[in-house]
Short mmCIF file of C-alpha atoms in Angstrom, two decimals:
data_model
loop_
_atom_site.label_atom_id
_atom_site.label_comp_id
_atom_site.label_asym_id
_atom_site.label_seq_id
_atom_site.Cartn_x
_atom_site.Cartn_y
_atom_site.Cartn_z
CA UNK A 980 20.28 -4.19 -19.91
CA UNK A 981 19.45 -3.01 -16.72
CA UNK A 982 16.62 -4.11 -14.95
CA UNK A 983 14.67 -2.44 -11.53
CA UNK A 984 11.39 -4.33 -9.77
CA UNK A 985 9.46 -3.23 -7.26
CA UNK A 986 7.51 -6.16 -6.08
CA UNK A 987 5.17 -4.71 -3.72
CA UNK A 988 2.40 -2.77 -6.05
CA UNK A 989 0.86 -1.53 -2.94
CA UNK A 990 1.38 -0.95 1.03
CA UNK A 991 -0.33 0.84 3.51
CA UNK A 992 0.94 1.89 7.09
CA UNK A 993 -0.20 3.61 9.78
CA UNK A 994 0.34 7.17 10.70
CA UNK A 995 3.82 7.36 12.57
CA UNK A 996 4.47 3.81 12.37
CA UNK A 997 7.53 2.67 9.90
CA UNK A 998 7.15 1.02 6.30
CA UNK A 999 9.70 -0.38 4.20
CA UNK A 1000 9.41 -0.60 0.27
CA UNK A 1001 11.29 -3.12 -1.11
CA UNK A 1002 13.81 -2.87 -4.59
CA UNK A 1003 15.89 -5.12 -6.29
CA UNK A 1004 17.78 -4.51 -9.63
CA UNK A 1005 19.63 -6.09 -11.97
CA UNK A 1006 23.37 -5.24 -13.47
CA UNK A 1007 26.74 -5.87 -14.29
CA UNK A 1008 28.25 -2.70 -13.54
CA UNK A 1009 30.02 -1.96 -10.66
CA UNK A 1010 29.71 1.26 -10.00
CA UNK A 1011 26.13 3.05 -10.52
CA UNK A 1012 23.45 5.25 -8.70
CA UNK A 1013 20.45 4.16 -7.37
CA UNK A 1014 17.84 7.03 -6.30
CA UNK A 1015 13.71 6.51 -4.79
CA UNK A 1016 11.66 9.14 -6.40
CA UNK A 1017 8.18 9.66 -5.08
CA UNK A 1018 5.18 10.73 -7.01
CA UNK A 1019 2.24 12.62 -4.99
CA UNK A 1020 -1.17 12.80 -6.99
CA UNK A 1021 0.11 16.19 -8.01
CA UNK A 1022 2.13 13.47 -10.13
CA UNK A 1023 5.57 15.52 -9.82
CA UNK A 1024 8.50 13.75 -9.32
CA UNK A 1025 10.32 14.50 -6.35
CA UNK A 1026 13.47 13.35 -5.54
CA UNK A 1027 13.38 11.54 -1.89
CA UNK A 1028 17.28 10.29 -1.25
CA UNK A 1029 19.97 8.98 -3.69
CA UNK A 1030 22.65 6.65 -2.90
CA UNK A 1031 25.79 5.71 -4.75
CA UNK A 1032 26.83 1.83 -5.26
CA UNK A 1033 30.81 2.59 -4.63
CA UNK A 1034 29.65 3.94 -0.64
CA UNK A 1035 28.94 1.16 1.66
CA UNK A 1036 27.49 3.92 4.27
CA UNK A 1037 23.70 3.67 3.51
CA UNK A 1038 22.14 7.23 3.06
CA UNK A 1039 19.55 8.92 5.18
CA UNK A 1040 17.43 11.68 4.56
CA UNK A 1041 15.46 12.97 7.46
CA UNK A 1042 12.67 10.10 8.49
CA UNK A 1043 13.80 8.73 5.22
CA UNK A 1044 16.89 5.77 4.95
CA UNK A 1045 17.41 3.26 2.83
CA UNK A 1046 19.13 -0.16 3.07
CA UNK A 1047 21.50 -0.57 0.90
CA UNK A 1048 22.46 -4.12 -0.21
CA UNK A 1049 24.98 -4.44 -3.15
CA UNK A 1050 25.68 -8.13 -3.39
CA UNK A 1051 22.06 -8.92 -3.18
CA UNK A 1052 21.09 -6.14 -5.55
CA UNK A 1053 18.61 -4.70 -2.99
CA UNK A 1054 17.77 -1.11 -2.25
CA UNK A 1055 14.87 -0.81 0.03
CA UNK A 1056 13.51 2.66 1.12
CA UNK A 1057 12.19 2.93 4.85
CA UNK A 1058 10.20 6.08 5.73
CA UNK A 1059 9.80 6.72 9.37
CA UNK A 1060 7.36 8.17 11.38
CA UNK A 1061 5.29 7.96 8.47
CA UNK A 1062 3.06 10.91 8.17
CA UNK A 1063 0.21 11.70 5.97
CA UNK A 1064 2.08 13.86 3.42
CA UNK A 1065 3.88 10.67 2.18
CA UNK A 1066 1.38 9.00 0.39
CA UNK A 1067 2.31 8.67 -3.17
CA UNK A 1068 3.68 6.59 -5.39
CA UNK A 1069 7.44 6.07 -5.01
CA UNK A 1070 9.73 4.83 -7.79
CA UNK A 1071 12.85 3.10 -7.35
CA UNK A 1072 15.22 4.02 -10.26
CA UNK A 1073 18.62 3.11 -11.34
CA UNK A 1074 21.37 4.97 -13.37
CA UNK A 1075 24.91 4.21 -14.65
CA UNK A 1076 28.07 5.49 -13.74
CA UNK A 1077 29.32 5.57 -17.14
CA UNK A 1078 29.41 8.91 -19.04
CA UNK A 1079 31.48 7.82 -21.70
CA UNK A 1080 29.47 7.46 -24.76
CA UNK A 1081 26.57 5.75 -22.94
CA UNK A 1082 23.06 6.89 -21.90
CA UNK A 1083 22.37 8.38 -18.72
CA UNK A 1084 19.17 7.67 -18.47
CA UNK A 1085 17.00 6.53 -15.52
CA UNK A 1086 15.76 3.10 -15.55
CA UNK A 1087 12.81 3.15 -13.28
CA UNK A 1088 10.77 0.03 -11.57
CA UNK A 1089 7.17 -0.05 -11.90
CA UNK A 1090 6.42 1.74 -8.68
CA UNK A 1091 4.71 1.08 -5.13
CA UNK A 1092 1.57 2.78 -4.10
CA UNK A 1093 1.84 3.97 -0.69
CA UNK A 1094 -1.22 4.15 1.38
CA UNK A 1095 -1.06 6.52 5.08
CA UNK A 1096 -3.93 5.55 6.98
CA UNK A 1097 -4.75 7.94 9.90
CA UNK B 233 9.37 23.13 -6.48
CA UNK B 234 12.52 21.23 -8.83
CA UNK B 235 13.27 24.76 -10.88
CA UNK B 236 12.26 22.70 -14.34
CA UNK B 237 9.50 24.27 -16.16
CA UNK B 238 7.55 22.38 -18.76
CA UNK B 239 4.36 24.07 -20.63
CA UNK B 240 1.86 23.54 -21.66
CA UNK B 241 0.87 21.55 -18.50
CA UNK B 242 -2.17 20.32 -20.48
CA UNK B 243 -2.65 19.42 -23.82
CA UNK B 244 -6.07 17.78 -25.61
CA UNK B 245 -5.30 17.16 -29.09
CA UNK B 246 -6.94 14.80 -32.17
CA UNK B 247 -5.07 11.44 -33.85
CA UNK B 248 -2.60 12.56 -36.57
CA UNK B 249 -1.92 16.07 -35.49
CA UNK B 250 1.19 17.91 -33.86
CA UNK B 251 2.27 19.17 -30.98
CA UNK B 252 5.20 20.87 -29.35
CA UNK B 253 6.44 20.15 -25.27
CA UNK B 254 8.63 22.58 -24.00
CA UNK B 255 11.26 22.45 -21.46
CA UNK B 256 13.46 24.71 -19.65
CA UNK B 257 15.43 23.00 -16.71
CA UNK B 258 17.14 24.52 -14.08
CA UNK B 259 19.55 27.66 -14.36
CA UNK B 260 22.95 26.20 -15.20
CA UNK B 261 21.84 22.96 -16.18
CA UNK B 262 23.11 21.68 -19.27
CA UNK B 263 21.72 18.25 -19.99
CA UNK B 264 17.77 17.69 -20.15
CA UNK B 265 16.18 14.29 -20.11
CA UNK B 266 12.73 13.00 -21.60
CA UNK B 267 9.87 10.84 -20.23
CA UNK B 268 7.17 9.37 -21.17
CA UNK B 269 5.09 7.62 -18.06
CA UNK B 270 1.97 5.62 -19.49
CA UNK B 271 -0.44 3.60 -17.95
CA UNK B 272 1.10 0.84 -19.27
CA UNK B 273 4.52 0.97 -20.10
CA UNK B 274 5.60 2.90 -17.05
CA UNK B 275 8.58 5.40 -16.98
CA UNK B 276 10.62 4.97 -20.02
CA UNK B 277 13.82 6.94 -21.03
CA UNK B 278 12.91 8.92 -24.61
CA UNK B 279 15.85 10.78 -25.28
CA UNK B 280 19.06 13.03 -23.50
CA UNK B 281 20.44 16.08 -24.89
CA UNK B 282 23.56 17.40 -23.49
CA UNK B 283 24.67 21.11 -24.07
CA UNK B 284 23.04 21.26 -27.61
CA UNK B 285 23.80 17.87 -28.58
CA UNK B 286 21.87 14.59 -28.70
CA UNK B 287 23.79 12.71 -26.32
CA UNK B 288 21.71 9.24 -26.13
CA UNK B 289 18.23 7.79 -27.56
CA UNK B 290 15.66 5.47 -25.58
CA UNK B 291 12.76 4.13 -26.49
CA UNK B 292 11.92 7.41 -28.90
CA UNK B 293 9.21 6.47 -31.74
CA UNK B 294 10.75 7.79 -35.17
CA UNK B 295 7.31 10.23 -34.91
CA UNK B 296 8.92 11.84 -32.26
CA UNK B 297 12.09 14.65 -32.58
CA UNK B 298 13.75 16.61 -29.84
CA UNK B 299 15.85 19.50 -29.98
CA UNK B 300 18.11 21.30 -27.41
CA UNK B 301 18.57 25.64 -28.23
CA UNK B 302 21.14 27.70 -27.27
CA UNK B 303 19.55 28.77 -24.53
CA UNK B 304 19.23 25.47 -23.30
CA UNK B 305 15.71 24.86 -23.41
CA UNK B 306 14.34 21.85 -25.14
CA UNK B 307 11.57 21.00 -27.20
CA UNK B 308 9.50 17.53 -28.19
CA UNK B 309 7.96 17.21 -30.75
CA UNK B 310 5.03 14.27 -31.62
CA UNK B 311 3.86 13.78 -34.88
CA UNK B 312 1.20 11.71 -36.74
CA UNK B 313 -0.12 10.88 -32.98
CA UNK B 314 -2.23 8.36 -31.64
CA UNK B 315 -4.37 6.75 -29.28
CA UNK B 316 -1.75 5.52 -27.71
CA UNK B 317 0.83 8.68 -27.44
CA UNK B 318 -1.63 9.82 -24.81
CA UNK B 319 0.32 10.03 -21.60
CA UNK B 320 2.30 12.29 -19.12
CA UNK B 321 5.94 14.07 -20.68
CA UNK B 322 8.07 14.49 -18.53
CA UNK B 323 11.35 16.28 -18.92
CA UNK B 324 14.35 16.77 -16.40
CA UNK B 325 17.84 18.25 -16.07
CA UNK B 326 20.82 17.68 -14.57
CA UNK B 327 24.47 19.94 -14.32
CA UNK B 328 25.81 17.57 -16.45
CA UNK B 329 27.13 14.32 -16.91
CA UNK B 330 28.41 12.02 -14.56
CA UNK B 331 26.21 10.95 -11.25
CA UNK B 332 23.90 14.51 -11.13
CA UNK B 333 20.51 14.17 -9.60
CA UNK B 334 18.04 14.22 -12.03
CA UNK B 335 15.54 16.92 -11.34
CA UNK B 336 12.04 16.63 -12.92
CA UNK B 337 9.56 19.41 -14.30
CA UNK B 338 5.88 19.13 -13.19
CA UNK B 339 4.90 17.18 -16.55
CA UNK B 340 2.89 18.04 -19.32
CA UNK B 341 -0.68 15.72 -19.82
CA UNK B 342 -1.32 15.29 -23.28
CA UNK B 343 -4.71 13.41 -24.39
CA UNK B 344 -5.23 12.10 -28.19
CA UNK B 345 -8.53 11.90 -29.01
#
């Protein structure tokens, strides 16, 4: 079974300065999606950026990239210019490729409170 | 705002009743996706419908049942609940199968007294 940790249960930063959460998983598969969600105390999900394991380009959204490491297993999420607005929780989650007969189903880590201090 | 609805948002109820969670996900979507997110079991996967049809089963209690309509909205239903049911539903949707974004409603809060 697949497995997703987020060892850092909390992190601050600074306002405009850069953090990096950190996210390692475990699999067999080959091919599979790996996506940071981020959880404001509104406590919607939000989608933040998605990435799939068969692109070696890592994928950016805005001040958001992450750092995509498929041999190591790693998937860290660095948010730039960090602004006040980003303080949540985020949640690193995985999901298979395979659709045929199997679950599709997110497998989440545990989360990492983010902290912006102005 | 995802386009996922979920009601009620809040729900106070007493140990060993029932309740109903609605879902309807975004237009077109045809698979929907339940969570439950406790204190302290996290996120876990509950169950997928795709189009109608159960398509997979997670960590569902056999208290809980799920159905997909027609129309494509879901329901969840908790029975005989407890203590420990108490925690945030969510449900999400995707177009379909195969590498969609999962897109999740605002929740709905449910408290067992």
């Amino acid at each position: 079974a697949q497995t997703v940790t987020q060892s850092q249960p909390e992190m601050s930063v600074q306002e405009a300065e850069t953090v990096t959460l950190s996210c390692t998983y475990d699999t067999s598969e080959s091919d599979y999606y790996l996506f940071w969600y981020k959880q404001p105390p509104s406590r919607q999900m939000i989608l933040v950026i998605r990435q799939e394991a068969y692109k070696q380009q890592n994928a950016t959204e805005n001040r958001f990239s992450v750092n995509f490491q498929k041999a190591a297993k790693s998937f860290s999420l660095k948010i730039s210019d960090s602004q006040l607005g980003d303080a949540a929780m985020y949640f690193c989650a995985y999901r298979t490729a395979e659709t045929q007969g199997g679950s599709e189903k997110l497998v989440f880590g545990k989360g990492t409170k983010l902290t912006v201090n102005p | 705002d995802s386009g996922v609805t979920q009601t009620p948002k809040h729900l106070i109820t007493a140990t060993g009743q029932r309740v109903t969670l609605r879902c309807s996900p975004r237009s077109g979507d045809l698979s929907v996706y339940w969570y439950q997110q406790s204190l302290d079991q996290g996120l876990q996967f509950l169950i997928q419908y795709y189009n109608g049809e159960e398509r997979a089963k997670g960590n569902i209690l056999e208290r809980f049942s799920a159905q997909q309509f027609p129309d494509l909205h879901s329901e969840l239903n908790l029975s005989s609940l407890e203590l420990g049911d108490s925690a945030l539903y969510f449900c999400a949707s995707s177009a379909g199968t195969g590498g969609q974004t999962q897109y999740f409603g605002p929740g709905t809060r449910l408290l067992v007294l």
